CSV table of C-alpha atoms in Angstrom, one decimal:
chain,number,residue,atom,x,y,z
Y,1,UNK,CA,8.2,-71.0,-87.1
Y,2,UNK,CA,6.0,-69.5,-84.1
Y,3,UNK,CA,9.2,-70.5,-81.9
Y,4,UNK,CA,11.4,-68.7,-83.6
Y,5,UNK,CA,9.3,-65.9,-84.0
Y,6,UNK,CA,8.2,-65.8,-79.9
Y,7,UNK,CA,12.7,-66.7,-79.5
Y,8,UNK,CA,12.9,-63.2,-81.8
Y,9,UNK,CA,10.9,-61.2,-79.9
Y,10,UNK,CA,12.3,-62.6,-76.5
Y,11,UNK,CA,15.7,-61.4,-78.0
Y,12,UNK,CA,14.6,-57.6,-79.0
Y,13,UNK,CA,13.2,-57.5,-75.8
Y,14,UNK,CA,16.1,-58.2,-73.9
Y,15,UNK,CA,17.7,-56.0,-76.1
Y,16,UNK,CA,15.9,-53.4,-76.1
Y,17,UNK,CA,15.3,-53.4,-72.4
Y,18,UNK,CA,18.2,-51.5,-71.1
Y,19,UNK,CA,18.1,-48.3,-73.3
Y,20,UNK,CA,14.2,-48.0,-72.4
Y,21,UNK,CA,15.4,-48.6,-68.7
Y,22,UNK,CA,18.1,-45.8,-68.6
Y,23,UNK,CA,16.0,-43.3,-70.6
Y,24,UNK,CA,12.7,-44.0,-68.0
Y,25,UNK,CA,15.5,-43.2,-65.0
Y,26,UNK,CA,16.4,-40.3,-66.6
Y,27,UNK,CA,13.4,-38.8,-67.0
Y,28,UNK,CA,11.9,-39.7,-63.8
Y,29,UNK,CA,15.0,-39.1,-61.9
Y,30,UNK,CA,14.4,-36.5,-59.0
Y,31,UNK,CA,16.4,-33.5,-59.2
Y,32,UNK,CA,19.0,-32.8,-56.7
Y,33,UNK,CA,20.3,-29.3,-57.2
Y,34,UNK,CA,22.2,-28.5,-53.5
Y,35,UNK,CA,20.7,-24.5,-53.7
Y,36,UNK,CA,22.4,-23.0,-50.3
Y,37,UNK,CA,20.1,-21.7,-47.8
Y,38,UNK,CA,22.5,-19.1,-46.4
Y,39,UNK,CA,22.0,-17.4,-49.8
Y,40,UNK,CA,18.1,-16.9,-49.3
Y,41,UNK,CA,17.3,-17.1,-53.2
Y,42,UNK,CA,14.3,-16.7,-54.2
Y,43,UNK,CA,13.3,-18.1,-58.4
Y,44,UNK,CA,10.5,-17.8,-60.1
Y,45,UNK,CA,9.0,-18.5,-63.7
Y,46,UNK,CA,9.4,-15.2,-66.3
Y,47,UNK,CA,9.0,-17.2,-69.9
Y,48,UNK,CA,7.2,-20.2,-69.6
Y,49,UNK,CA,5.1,-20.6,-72.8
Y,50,UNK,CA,6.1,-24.5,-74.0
Y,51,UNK,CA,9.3,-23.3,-76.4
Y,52,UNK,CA,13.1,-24.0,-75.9
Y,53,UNK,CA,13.7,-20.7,-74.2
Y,54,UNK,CA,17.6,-19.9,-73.7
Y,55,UNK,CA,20.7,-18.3,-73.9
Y,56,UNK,CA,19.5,-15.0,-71.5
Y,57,UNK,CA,20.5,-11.5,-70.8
Y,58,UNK,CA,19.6,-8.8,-68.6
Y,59,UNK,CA,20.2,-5.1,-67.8
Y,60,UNK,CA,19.0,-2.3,-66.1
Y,61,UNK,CA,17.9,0.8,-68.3
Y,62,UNK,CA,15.7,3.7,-67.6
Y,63,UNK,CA,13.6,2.3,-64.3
Y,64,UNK,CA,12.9,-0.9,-65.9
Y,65,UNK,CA,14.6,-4.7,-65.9
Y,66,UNK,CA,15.5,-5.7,-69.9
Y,67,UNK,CA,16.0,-9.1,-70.4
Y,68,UNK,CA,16.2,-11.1,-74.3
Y,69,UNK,CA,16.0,-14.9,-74.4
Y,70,UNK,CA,15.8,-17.0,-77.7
Y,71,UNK,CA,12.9,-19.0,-78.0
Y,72,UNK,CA,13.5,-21.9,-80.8
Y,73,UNK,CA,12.2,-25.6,-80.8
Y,74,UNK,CA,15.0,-27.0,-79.6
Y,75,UNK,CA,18.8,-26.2,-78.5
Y,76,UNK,CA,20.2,-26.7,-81.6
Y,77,UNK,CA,20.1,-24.4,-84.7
Y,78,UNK,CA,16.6,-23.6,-86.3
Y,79,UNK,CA,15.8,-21.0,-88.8
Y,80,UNK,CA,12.3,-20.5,-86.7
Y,81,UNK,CA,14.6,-19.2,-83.6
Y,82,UNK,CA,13.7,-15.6,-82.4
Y,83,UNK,CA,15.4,-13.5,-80.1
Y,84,UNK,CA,12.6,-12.2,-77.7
Y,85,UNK,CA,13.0,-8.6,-76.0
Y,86,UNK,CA,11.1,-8.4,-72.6
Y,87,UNK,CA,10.7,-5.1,-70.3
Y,88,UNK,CA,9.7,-5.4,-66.5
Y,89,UNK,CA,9.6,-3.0,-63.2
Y,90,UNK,CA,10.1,-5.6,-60.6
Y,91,UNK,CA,11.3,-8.9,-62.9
Y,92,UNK,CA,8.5,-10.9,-62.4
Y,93,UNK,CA,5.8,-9.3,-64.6
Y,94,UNK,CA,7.3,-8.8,-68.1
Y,95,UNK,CA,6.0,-6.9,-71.3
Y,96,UNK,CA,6.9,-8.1,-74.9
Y,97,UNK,CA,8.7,-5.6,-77.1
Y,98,UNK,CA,10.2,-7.1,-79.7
Y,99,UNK,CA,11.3,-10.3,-81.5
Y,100,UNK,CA,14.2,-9.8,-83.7
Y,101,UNK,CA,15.9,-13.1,-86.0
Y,102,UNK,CA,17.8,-13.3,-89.4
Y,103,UNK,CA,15.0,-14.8,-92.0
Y,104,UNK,CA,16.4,-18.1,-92.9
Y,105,UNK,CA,19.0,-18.5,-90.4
Y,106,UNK,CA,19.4,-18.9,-86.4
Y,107,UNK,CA,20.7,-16.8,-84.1
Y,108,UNK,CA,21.7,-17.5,-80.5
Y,109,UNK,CA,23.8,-15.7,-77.1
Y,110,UNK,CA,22.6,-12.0,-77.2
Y,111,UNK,CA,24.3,-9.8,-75.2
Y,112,UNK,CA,23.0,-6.1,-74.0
Y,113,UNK,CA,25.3,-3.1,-73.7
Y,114,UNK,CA,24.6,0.4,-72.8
Y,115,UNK,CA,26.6,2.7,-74.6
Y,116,UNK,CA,25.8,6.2,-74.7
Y,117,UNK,CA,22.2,5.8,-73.3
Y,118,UNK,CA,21.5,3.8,-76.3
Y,119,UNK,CA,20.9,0.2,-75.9
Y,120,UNK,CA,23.0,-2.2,-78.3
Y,121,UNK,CA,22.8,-5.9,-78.7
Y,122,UNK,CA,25.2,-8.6,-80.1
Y,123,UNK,CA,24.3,-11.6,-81.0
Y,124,UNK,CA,25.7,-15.2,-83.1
Y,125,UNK,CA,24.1,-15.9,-86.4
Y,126,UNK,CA,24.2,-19.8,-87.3
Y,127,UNK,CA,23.4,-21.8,-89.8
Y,128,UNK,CA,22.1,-25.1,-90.0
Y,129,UNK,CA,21.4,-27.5,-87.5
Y,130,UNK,CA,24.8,-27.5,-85.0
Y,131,UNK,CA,25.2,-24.3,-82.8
Y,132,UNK,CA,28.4,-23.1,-85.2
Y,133,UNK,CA,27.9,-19.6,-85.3
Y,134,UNK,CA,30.2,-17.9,-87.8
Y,135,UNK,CA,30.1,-14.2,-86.8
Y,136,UNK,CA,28.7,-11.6,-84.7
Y,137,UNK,CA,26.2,-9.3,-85.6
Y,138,UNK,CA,24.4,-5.9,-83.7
Y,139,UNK,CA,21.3,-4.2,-83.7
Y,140,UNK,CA,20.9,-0.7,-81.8
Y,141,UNK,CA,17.8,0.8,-80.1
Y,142,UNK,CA,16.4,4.0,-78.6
Y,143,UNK,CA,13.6,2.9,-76.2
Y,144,UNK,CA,14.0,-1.3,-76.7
Y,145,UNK,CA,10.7,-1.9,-78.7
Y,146,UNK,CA,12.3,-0.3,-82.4
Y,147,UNK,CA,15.5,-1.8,-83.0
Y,148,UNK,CA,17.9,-1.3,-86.3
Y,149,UNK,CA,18.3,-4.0,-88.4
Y,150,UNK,CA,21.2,-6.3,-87.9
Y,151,UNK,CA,24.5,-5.7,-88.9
Y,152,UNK,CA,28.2,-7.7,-89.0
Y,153,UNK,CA,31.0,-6.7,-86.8
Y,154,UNK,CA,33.6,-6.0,-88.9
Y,155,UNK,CA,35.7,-9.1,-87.1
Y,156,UNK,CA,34.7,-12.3,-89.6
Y,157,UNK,CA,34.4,-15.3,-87.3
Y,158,UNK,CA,35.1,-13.8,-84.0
Y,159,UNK,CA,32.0,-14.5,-81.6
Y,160,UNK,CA,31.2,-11.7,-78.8
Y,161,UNK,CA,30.4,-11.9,-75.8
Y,162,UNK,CA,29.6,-9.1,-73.0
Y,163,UNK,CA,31.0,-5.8,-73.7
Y,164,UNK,CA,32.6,-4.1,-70.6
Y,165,UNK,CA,33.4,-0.5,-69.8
Y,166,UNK,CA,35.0,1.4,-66.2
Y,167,UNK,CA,34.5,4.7,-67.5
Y,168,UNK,CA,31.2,4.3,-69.6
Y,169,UNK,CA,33.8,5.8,-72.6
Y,170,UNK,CA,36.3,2.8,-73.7
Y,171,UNK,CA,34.4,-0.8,-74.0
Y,172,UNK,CA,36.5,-4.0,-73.9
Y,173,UNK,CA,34.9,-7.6,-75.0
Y,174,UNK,CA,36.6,-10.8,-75.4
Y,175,UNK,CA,35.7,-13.3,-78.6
Y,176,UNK,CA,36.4,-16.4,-79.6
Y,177,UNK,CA,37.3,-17.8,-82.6
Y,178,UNK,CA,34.0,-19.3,-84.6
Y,179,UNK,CA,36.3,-22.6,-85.5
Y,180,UNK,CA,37.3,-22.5,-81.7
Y,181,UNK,CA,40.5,-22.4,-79.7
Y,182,UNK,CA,41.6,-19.1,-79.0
Y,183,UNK,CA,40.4,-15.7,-78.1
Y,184,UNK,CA,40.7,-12.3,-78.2
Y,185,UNK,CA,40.3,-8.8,-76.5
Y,186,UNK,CA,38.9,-5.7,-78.3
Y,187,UNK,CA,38.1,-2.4,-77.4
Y,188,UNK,CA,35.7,0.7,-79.3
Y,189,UNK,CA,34.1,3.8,-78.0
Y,190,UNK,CA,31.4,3.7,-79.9
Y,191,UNK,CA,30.4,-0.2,-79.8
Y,192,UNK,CA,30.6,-0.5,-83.6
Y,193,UNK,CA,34.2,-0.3,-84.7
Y,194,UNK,CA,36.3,-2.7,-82.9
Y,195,UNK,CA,39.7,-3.4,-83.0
Y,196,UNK,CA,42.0,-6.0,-81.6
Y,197,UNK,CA,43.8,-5.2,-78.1
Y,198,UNK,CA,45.6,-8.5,-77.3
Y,199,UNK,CA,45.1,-12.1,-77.9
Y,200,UNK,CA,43.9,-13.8,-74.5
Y,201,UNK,CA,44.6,-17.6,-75.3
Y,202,UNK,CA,45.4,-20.3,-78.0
Y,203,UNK,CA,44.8,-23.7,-77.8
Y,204,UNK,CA,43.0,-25.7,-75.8
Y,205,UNK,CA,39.2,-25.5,-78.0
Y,206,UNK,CA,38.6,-22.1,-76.5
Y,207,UNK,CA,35.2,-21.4,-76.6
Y,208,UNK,CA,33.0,-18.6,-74.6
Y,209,UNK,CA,35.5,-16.0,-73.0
Y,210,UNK,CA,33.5,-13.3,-70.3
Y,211,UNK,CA,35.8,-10.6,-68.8
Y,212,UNK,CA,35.3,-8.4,-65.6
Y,213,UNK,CA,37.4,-5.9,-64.2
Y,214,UNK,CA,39.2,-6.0,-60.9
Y,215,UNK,CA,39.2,-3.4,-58.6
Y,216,UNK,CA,42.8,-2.1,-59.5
Y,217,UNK,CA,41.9,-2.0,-62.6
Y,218,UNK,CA,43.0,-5.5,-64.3
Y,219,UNK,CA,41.2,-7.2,-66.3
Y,220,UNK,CA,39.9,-11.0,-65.6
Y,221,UNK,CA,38.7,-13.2,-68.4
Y,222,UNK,CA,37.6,-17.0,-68.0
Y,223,UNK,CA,37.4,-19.3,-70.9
Y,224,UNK,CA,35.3,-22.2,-71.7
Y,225,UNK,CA,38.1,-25.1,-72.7
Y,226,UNK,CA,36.7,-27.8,-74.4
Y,227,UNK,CA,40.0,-29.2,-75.4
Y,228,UNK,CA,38.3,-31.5,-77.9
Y,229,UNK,CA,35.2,-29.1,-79.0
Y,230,UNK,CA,32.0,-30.9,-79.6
Y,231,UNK,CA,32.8,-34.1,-78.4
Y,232,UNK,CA,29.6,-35.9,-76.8
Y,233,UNK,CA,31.7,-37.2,-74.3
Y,234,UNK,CA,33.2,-34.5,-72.8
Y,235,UNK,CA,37.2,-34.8,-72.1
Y,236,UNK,CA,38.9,-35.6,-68.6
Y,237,UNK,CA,40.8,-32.5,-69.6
Y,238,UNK,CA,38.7,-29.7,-69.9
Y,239,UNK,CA,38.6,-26.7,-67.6
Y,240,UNK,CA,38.1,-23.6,-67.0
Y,241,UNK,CA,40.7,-20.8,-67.8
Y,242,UNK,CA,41.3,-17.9,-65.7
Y,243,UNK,CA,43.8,-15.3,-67.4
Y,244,UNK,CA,44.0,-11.7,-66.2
Y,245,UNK,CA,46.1,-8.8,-67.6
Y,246,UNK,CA,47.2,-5.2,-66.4
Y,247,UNK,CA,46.3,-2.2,-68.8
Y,248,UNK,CA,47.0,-2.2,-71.6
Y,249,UNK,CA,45.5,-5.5,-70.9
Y,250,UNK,CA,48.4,-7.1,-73.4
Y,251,UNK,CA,49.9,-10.0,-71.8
Y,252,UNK,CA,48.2,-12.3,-69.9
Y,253,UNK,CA,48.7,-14.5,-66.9
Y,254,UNK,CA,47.2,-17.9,-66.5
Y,255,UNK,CA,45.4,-20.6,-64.3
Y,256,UNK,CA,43.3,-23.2,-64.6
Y,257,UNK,CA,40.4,-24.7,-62.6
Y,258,UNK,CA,38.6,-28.3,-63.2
Y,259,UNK,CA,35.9,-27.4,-60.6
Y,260,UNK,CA,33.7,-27.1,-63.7
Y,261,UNK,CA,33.8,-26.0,-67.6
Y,262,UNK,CA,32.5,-22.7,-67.1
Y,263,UNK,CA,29.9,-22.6,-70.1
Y,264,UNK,CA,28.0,-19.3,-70.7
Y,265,UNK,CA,29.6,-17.4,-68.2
Y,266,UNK,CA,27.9,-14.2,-66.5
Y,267,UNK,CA,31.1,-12.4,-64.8
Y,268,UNK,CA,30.2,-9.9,-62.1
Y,269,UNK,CA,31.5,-7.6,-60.0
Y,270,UNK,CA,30.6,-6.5,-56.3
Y,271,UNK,CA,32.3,-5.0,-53.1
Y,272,UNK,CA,35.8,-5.6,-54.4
Y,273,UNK,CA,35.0,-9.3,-55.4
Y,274,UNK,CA,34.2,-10.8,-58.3
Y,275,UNK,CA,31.6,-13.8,-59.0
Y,276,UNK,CA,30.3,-15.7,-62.2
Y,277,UNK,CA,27.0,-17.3,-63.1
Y,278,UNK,CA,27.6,-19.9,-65.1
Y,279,UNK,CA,26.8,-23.6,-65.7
Y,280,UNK,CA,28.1,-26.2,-63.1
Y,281,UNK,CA,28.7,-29.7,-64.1
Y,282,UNK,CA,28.4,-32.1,-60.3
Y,283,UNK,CA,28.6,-35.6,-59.5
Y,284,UNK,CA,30.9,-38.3,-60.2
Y,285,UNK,CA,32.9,-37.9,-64.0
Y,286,UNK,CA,33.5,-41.2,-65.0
Y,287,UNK,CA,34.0,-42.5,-69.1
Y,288,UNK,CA,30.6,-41.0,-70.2
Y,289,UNK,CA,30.4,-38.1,-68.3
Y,290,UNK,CA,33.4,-36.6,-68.4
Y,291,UNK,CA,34.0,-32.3,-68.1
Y,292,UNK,CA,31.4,-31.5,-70.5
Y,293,UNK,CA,30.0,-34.5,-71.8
Y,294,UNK,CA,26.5,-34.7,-72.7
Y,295,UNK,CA,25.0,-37.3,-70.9
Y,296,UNK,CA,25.8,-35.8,-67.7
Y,297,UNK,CA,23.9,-33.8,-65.6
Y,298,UNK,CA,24.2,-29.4,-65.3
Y,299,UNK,CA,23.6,-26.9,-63.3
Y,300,UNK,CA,23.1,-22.8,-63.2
Y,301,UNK,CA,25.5,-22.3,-60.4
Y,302,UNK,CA,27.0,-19.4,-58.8
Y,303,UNK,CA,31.1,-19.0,-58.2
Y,304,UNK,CA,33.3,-16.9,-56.9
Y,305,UNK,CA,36.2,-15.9,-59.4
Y,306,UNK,CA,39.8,-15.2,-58.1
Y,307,UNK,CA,42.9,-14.8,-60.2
Y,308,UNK,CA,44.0,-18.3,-59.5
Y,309,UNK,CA,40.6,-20.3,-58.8
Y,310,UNK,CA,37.3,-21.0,-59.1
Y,311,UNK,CA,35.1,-21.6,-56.3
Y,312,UNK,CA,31.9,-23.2,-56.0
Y,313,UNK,CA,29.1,-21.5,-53.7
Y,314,UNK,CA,25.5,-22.7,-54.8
Y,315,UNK,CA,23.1,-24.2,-57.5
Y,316,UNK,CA,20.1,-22.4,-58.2
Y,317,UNK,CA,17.2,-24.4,-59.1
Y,318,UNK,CA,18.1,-25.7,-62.6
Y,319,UNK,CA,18.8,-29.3,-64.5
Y,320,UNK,CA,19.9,-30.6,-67.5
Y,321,UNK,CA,20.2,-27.9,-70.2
Y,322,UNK,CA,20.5,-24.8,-68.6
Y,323,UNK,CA,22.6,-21.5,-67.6
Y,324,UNK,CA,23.8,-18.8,-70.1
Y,325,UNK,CA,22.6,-16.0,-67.4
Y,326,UNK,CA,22.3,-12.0,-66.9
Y,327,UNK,CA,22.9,-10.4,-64.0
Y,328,UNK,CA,21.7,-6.9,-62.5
Y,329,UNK,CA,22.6,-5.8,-59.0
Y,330,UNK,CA,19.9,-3.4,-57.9
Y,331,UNK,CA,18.6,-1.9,-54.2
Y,332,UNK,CA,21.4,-4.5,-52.2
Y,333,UNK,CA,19.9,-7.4,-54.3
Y,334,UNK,CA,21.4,-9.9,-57.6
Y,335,UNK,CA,18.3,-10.8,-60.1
Y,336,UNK,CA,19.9,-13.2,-62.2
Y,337,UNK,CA,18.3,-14.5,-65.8
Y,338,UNK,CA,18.7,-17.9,-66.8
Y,339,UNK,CA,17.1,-21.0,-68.6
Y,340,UNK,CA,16.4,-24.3,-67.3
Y,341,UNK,CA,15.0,-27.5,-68.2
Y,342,UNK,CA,12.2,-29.1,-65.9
Y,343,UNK,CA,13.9,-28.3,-62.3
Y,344,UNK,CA,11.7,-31.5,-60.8
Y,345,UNK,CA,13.7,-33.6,-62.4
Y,346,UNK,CA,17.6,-34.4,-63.5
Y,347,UNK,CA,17.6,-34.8,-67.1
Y,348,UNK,CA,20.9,-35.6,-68.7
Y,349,UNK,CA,22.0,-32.5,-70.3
Y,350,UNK,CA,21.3,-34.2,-74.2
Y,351,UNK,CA,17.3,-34.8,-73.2
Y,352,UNK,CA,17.2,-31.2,-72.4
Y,353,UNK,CA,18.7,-29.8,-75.5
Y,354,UNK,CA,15.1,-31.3,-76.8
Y,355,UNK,CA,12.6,-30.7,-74.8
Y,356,UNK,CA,11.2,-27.4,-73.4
Y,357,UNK,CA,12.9,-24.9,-71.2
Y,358,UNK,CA,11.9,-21.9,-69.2
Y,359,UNK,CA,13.4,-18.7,-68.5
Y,360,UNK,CA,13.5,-18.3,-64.8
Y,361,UNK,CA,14.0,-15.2,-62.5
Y,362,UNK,CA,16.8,-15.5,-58.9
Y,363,UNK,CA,16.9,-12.7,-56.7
Y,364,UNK,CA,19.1,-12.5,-53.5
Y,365,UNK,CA,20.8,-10.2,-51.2
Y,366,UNK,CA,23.9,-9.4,-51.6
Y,367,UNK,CA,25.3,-9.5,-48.1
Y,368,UNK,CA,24.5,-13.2,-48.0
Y,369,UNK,CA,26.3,-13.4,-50.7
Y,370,UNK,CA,29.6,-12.2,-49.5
Y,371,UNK,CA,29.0,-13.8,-46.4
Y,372,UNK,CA,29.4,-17.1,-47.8
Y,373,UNK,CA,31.9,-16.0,-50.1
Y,374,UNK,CA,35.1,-17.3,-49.4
């Protein structure tokens, strides 16, 4: 009996062995974000209280940095997530203003917009525990700290993302479909009443869609292909899309880059160029970490964006769950928002989703950035 018993344990052991192996290497495992010197970043901590801080933006408005994060328990849906407003003169010393959340539900990606010196955000309600938000909802405010209380977009199941204007009179923002695989381009003058311009793309498991302007006057929109949506594995076929369009901005031209899945993309424009913050998936993709896949490592990185491809230029200082950025250029600089998970070590991107992440602060000059622009 005490044979078989000591035989037993011998056999869970061995068993049991390899898992506790693989999860000790990943959270030990060093983290070897490639940040490139030429771009002289500095980072630094703004929210770093213990929570699962993510899903950032930031804007400029009336002499001060604005930046809103959600603060929850973990990356997937909770009814105790908050979407935290923060107000700051030089982005590193920031001021509370306001939480805002839907009582009973959770709420994730807010986006700013100034429109008519009024400061609007859009945001994803969600319910239960997967991030399946099923609508997008708004809130308006006069001075950031009192905002209005939420209210739908008049689009069931479409999700926003940034709105964009050229004249500071028509807005444009792409959405995607809550049940995923195709998005769309609307327009409003007021940032309330939408309606539908053009369909961007079908197929594919379309998921977060950012647009940008070009310096003619096109518009640039890249879309987060999942091709099978949620699978923990990620797919050897995902990508990013790249479609752009001439006003009226109704039909659409297309290409595709597998440098990365561009997940919570930050689209930018600057001295004619434009660039993305956005995550970065590096290192080998083999049958458990392929484009997407959760047990593979990520990165905030930035890109530049070209009608036909994506380039790679940098990490910033990041791991494991991380990205979903917001980007002000201000006095020849970028100050970028993003979250990360612990950037001493290399998480795979699933141990992040439950642990703690921080918001964190880059700054750098833009002329290093078009020098190493391609």
């Amino acid at each position: 009996m005490l044979n078989g018993l000591k035989l037993l344990m011998v056999g869970l052991g061995a068993i049991a062995a390899p898992p506790v192996a693989l999860l000790a290497y990943w959270l030990l495992r060093p983290n070897r974000s490639r940040v490139d010197p030429q771009l002289e970043i500095e980072t630094w901590d703004a929210v770093a209280d213990g929570l699962h801080n993510s899903n950032t933006d930031m804007i400029w408005w009336r002499d001060h940095f604005y930046l809103i994060h959600a603060a929850s328990p973990f990356h997937m849906g909770s009814t105790r997530c908050t979407l935290v407003v923060r107000r700051s003169r030089d982005a590193r010393t920031w001021e509370k203003l306001a939480e805002l959340n839907i009582p009973g539900e959770d709420i994730r990606d807010p986006k700013f917009a100034l429109i008519g010196d009024r400061l609007f955000l859009y945001a994803l309600p969600n319910k239960g525990l997967r991030a399946l938000p099923y609508g997008t909802v708004y809130s308006i405010s006069d001075d950031g700290v009192r905002w209005s209380p939420f209210e739908t977009i008049d689009h069931p199941g479409w999700l926003f993302w940034r709105p964009k204007t050229r004249d500071g009179v028509r807005w444009y923002v792409a959405a995607y479909w809550h049940r995923h695989g195709k998005s769309i381009l609307l327009t409003s003058t007021d940032g309330v009443h939408w309606t539908i311009v053009s369909q961007i793309n079908d197929g594919e498991g379309n998921d977060e869609t950012d647009i940008e302007f070009l310096p003619d006057g096109r518009l640039l929109a890249t879309a987060r292909l999942e091709v099978t949506p949620d699978n923990p594995w990620g797919n050897p076929d995902a990508s990013t899309l790249i479609a752009v369009a001439a006003p009226p901005y109704t039909e659409w031209h297309y290409a595709k880059s597998q440098v990365t899945r561009l997940d919570g993309p930050a689209l930018f424009a600057h001295a004619g160029r434009l660039f993305a913050v956005a995550r970065y998936q590096p290192g080998r993709r083999g049958r458990y970490t392929q484009l997407g896949g959760v047990f593979s490592r990520k990165r905030t990185a930035l890109f530049a964006v070209e009608a036909d491809r994506l380039v790679y230029l940098s990490d910033f200082p990041s791991a494991s769950d991380t990205s979903y950025a917001g980007v002000v250029l201000r006095d020849g600089c970028l100050y970028a928002s993003y979250y990360t998970s612990n950037i001493r070590r290399d998480y795979p991107w699933i141990v992040g989703m439950l642990v703690r992440s921080d918001i964190r602060i880059a700054k750098l000059p833009l002329t290093a950035l078009l020098q190493l622009a391609p």
